Amino acid sequence: MLAIDLYNLVFKGGPKPPHEIISQFPSTCGKFAHNAINPIVDLLKASRQANLPIYYVTGLFSPNRVRSTKRARMQLTKEDYEIYNAFAPEPHDVIIRKERASSFFGTPLASHLVQNGHDSLIVCGESTSGCVRSSVVDAYSHGFHVSIVEECVFDRSEIAHKVSLFDLHHKYADVMKLSEVIEAIKKDS
């Protein structure tokens, strides 16, 4: 199980349409993030019951972080990159910090997966068009089979979300419904 960027920053502003709150919370996914909470909780619960290892990948907080774009900078805190409380990691879960979009770039994720004999990933998190997409493409490029749980990924833009899922499903991953994934997890445990 690979949980990508389920940090506090994307849940800020509450379950409102992102366009209504993005001026105050530029990194929010608003209602799309909040709509994914219960499905992600269910996915994590099923994964834990089946003893699947869970890898959380989240941002690395650094006030001196090197930026590669001229996007407006907002004042961030370490708490912004902590995992949202509904998805609290357990002591045996692995937490990996990243500085770029892909969960693989500049991190030990691939080494962890290979050393532990994993050949496939179930993916949840945000944003579908950004960090999820780049992580899935990199996972595919590393030779991992990837399943994306449709209800458990989200973006601040519904069109970007849907187009990304369409494209990823046709090139790099299996996009599956939560019920299908949970059924497969139960069958294999």
mmCIF file of C-alpha atoms in Angstrom:
data_model
loop_
_atom_site.group_PDB
_atom_site.id
_atom_site.type_symbol
_atom_site.label_atom_id
_atom_site.label_comp_id
_atom_site.label_asym_id
_atom_site.label_seq_id
_atom_site.Cartn_x
_atom_site.Cartn_y
_atom_site.Cartn_z
ATOM 1 C CA MET A 1 0.000 0.000 0.000
ATOM 2 C CA LEU A 2 1.438 3.347 -1.057
ATOM 3 C CA ALA A 3 -0.251 6.396 0.517
ATOM 4 C CA ILE A 4 0.924 9.555 -1.238
ATOM 5 C CA ASP A 5 0.766 13.057 0.262
ATOM 6 C CA LEU A 6 -2.085 12.567 2.688
ATOM 7 C CA TYR A 7 -0.805 15.549 4.643
ATOM 8 C CA ASN A 8 -2.688 18.289 6.469
ATOM 9 C CA LEU A 9 -2.072 20.946 3.832
ATOM 10 C CA VAL A 10 -4.506 19.472 1.292
ATOM 11 C CA PHE A 11 -7.373 19.249 3.803
ATOM 12 C CA LYS A 12 -7.170 22.891 4.909
ATOM 13 C CA GLY A 13 -10.266 25.027 4.414
ATOM 14 C CA GLY A 14 -12.660 22.132 4.896
ATOM 15 C CA PRO A 15 -15.007 20.379 2.457
ATOM 16 C CA LYS A 16 -15.718 23.358 0.227
ATOM 17 C CA PRO A 17 -15.203 23.625 -3.533
ATOM 18 C CA PRO A 18 -11.493 24.385 -4.037
ATOM 19 C CA HIS A 19 -12.170 27.448 -6.184
ATOM 20 C CA GLU A 20 -13.921 29.058 -3.204
ATOM 21 C CA ILE A 21 -11.011 28.626 -0.770
ATOM 22 C CA ILE A 22 -7.877 28.367 -2.911
ATOM 23 C CA SER A 23 -7.007 32.049 -2.460
ATOM 24 C CA GLN A 24 -6.703 31.449 1.288
ATOM 25 C CA PHE A 25 -5.454 27.840 1.092
ATOM 26 C CA PRO A 26 -3.476 27.485 -2.179
ATOM 27 C CA SER A 27 -2.658 23.798 -1.650
ATOM 28 C CA THR A 28 -6.131 22.631 -0.656
ATOM 29 C CA CYS A 29 -8.117 20.024 -2.509
ATOM 30 C CA GLY A 30 -11.213 21.033 -0.545
ATOM 31 C CA LYS A 31 -14.269 18.850 -0.968
ATOM 32 C CA PHE A 32 -12.389 16.378 -3.173
ATOM 33 C CA ALA A 33 -9.932 15.665 -0.346
ATOM 34 C CA HIS A 34 -12.692 15.412 2.229
ATOM 35 C CA ASN A 35 -14.777 13.102 0.003
ATOM 36 C CA ALA A 36 -11.818 10.696 -0.084
ATOM 37 C CA ILE A 37 -11.355 10.443 3.702
ATOM 38 C CA ASN A 38 -13.787 7.583 4.393
ATOM 39 C CA PRO A 39 -12.749 5.508 1.354
ATOM 40 C CA ILE A 40 -9.062 5.874 2.295
ATOM 41 C CA VAL A 41 -9.818 4.919 5.901
ATOM 42 C CA ASP A 42 -11.615 1.800 4.602
ATOM 43 C CA LEU A 43 -8.704 0.949 2.300
ATOM 44 C CA LEU A 44 -6.133 1.341 5.077
ATOM 45 C CA LYS A 45 -8.278 -0.763 7.423
ATOM 46 C CA ALA A 46 -8.546 -3.584 4.855
ATOM 47 C CA SER A 47 -4.803 -3.371 4.192
ATOM 48 C CA ARG A 48 -3.984 -3.613 7.900
ATOM 49 C CA GLN A 49 -6.376 -6.548 8.369
ATOM 50 C CA ALA A 50 -4.566 -8.354 5.531
ATOM 51 C CA ASN A 51 -1.153 -7.455 7.020
ATOM 52 C CA LEU A 52 -0.151 -5.498 3.934
ATOM 53 C CA PRO A 53 2.776 -3.173 4.563
ATOM 54 C CA ILE A 54 1.854 0.496 4.337
ATOM 55 C CA TYR A 55 4.277 3.081 2.991
ATOM 56 C CA TYR A 56 3.382 6.714 3.585
ATOM 57 C CA VAL A 57 5.174 9.256 1.428
ATOM 58 C CA THR A 58 4.824 12.874 2.444
ATOM 59 C CA GLY A 59 6.556 16.180 1.903
ATOM 60 C CA LEU A 60 9.765 17.129 3.612
ATOM 61 C CA PHE A 61 9.413 20.378 5.488
ATOM 62 C CA SER A 62 12.388 22.651 5.098
ATOM 63 C CA PRO A 63 12.286 26.441 5.293
ATOM 64 C CA ASN A 64 15.250 26.508 2.870
ATOM 65 C CA ARG A 65 13.777 24.024 0.408
ATOM 66 C CA VAL A 66 15.000 24.528 -3.140
ATOM 67 C CA ARG A 67 12.150 25.380 -5.494
ATOM 68 C CA SER A 68 12.228 24.789 -9.212
ATOM 69 C CA THR A 69 9.289 27.007 -10.133
ATOM 70 C CA LYS A 70 8.350 30.618 -9.537
ATOM 71 C CA ARG A 71 4.977 29.695 -8.059
ATOM 72 C CA ALA A 72 3.798 31.928 -5.249
ATOM 73 C CA ARG A 73 5.211 30.753 -1.946
ATOM 74 C CA MET A 74 3.035 30.469 1.083
ATOM 75 C CA GLN A 75 4.302 30.262 4.634
ATOM 76 C CA LEU A 76 4.387 26.583 5.608
ATOM 77 C CA THR A 77 4.982 24.804 8.877
ATOM 78 C CA LYS A 78 6.233 21.330 9.713
ATOM 79 C CA GLU A 79 2.663 20.432 10.717
ATOM 80 C CA ASP A 80 1.446 21.101 7.162
ATOM 81 C CA TYR A 81 3.355 18.028 5.935
ATOM 82 C CA GLU A 82 2.320 15.699 8.752
ATOM 83 C CA ILE A 83 -0.106 12.909 7.861
ATOM 84 C CA TYR A 84 -3.747 13.934 8.329
ATOM 85 C CA ASN A 85 -5.080 12.495 11.602
ATOM 86 C CA ALA A 86 -7.714 10.253 9.954
ATOM 87 C CA PHE A 87 -4.853 8.254 8.390
ATOM 88 C CA ALA A 88 -2.476 8.158 11.360
ATOM 89 C CA PRO A 89 0.445 5.828 10.677
ATOM 90 C CA GLU A 90 1.018 2.934 13.045
ATOM 91 C CA PRO A 91 4.466 2.161 14.499
ATOM 92 C CA HIS A 92 5.286 -0.548 11.926
ATOM 93 C CA ASP A 93 4.338 1.625 8.918
ATOM 94 C CA VAL A 94 7.116 3.211 6.879
ATOM 95 C CA ILE A 95 7.139 6.996 6.466
ATOM 96 C CA ILE A 96 9.284 8.432 3.692
ATOM 97 C CA ARG A 97 9.839 12.162 3.135
ATOM 98 C CA LYS A 98 10.232 13.589 -0.350
ATOM 99 C CA GLU A 99 11.108 16.923 -1.927
ATOM 100 C CA ARG A 100 9.766 16.363 -5.437
ATOM 101 C CA ALA A 101 6.543 15.118 -6.993
ATOM 102 C CA SER A 102 7.463 11.445 -7.387
ATOM 103 C CA SER A 103 7.546 9.213 -4.330
ATOM 104 C CA PHE A 104 10.578 7.564 -5.901
ATOM 105 C CA PHE A 105 12.751 10.525 -6.878
ATOM 106 C CA GLY A 106 15.516 11.054 -4.337
ATOM 107 C CA THR A 107 13.952 8.697 -1.772
ATOM 108 C CA PRO A 108 14.705 5.139 -0.592
ATOM 109 C CA LEU A 109 11.216 3.895 -1.568
ATOM 110 C CA ALA A 110 12.339 1.601 -4.408
ATOM 111 C CA SER A 111 15.009 0.064 -2.164
ATOM 112 C CA HIS A 112 12.444 -0.610 0.587
ATOM 113 C CA LEU A 113 10.060 -2.234 -1.875
ATOM 114 C CA VAL A 114 12.729 -4.400 -3.531
ATOM 115 C CA GLN A 115 14.364 -5.478 -0.264
ATOM 116 C CA ASN A 116 10.986 -6.497 1.125
ATOM 117 C CA GLY A 117 10.089 -8.482 -1.992
ATOM 118 C CA HIS A 118 7.176 -6.347 -3.153
ATOM 119 C CA ASP A 119 6.317 -6.443 -6.847
ATOM 120 C CA SER A 120 3.029 -4.536 -6.837
ATOM 121 C CA LEU A 121 1.524 -1.437 -5.268
ATOM 122 C CA ILE A 122 -1.951 -0.272 -4.332
ATOM 123 C CA VAL A 123 -1.994 3.523 -4.546
ATOM 124 C CA CYS A 124 -4.058 6.167 -2.780
ATOM 125 C CA GLY A 125 -3.492 9.869 -2.159
ATOM 126 C CA GLU A 126 -3.096 13.174 -3.943
ATOM 127 C CA SER A 127 -2.898 14.819 -6.349
ATOM 128 C CA THR A 128 -3.985 12.586 -9.165
ATOM 129 C CA SER A 129 -2.484 14.843 -11.828
ATOM 130 C CA GLY A 130 0.718 15.550 -9.897
ATOM 131 C CA CYS A 131 2.341 13.419 -7.233
ATOM 132 C CA VAL A 132 0.146 10.346 -7.776
ATOM 133 C CA ARG A 133 0.737 10.463 -11.521
ATOM 134 C CA SER A 134 4.505 10.918 -11.271
ATOM 135 C CA SER A 135 4.772 8.197 -8.616
ATOM 136 C CA VAL A 136 2.714 5.739 -10.662
ATOM 137 C CA VAL A 137 4.772 6.388 -13.798
ATOM 138 C CA ASP A 138 7.988 5.893 -11.818
ATOM 139 C CA ALA A 139 6.629 2.726 -10.181
ATOM 140 C CA TYR A 140 5.748 1.375 -13.627
ATOM 141 C CA SER A 141 9.227 2.351 -14.863
ATOM 142 C CA HIS A 142 10.742 0.412 -11.950
ATOM 143 C CA GLY A 143 8.748 -2.674 -12.993
ATOM 144 C CA PHE A 144 6.065 -2.644 -10.293
ATOM 145 C CA HIS A 145 2.462 -3.543 -11.058
ATOM 146 C CA VAL A 146 0.280 -0.639 -9.897
ATOM 147 C CA SER A 147 -3.380 -0.510 -8.928
ATOM 148 C CA ILE A 148 -4.909 2.907 -8.281
ATOM 149 C CA VAL A 149 -8.011 2.995 -6.092
ATOM 150 C CA GLU A 150 -10.341 5.413 -7.862
ATOM 151 C CA GLU A 151 -12.220 6.683 -4.801
ATOM 152 C CA CYS A 152 -8.979 7.056 -2.846
ATOM 153 C CA VAL A 153 -7.142 9.509 -5.095
ATOM 154 C CA PHE A 154 -8.073 13.141 -5.572
ATOM 155 C CA ASP A 155 -7.058 16.468 -7.033
ATOM 156 C CA ARG A 156 -8.124 20.104 -6.691
ATOM 157 C CA SER A 157 -9.438 19.960 -10.267
ATOM 158 C CA GLU A 158 -12.061 17.385 -11.184
ATOM 159 C CA ILE A 159 -11.151 17.468 -14.877
ATOM 160 C CA ALA A 160 -7.423 17.003 -14.169
ATOM 161 C CA HIS A 161 -8.337 14.102 -11.862
ATOM 162 C CA LYS A 162 -10.498 12.318 -14.435
ATOM 163 C CA VAL A 163 -8.140 12.882 -17.369
ATOM 164 C CA SER A 164 -5.189 11.643 -15.312
ATOM 165 C CA LEU A 165 -7.040 8.493 -14.239
ATOM 166 C CA PHE A 166 -8.054 7.822 -17.853
ATOM 167 C CA ASP A 167 -4.483 8.250 -19.076
ATOM 168 C CA LEU A 168 -2.875 6.272 -16.241
ATOM 169 C CA HIS A 169 -5.320 3.400 -16.715
ATOM 170 C CA HIS A 170 -4.520 3.174 -20.413
ATOM 171 C CA LYS A 171 -0.740 3.291 -19.991
ATOM 172 C CA TYR A 172 0.675 2.539 -16.545
ATOM 173 C CA ALA A 173 -1.782 1.137 -14.010
ATOM 174 C CA ASP A 174 -5.058 -0.570 -13.299
ATOM 175 C CA VAL A 175 -7.608 1.943 -12.017
ATOM 176 C CA MET A 176 -9.949 -0.031 -9.787
ATOM 177 C CA LYS A 177 -12.984 0.593 -7.610
ATOM 178 C CA LEU A 178 -12.504 0.426 -3.843
ATOM 179 C CA SER A 179 -14.872 -2.543 -3.521
ATOM 180 C CA GLU A 180 -12.829 -4.516 -6.088
ATOM 181 C CA VAL A 181 -9.563 -3.772 -4.311
ATOM 182 C CA ILE A 182 -10.895 -4.681 -0.871
ATOM 183 C CA GLU A 183 -12.329 -7.926 -2.246
ATOM 184 C CA ALA A 184 -8.959 -8.791 -3.840
ATOM 185 C CA ILE A 185 -7.101 -7.947 -0.626
ATOM 186 C CA LYS A 186 -9.409 -10.202 1.407
ATOM 187 C CA LYS A 187 -9.100 -13.033 -1.110
ATOM 188 C CA ASP A 188 -5.287 -12.905 -1.086
ATOM 189 C CA SER A 189 -4.900 -12.763 2.714
#
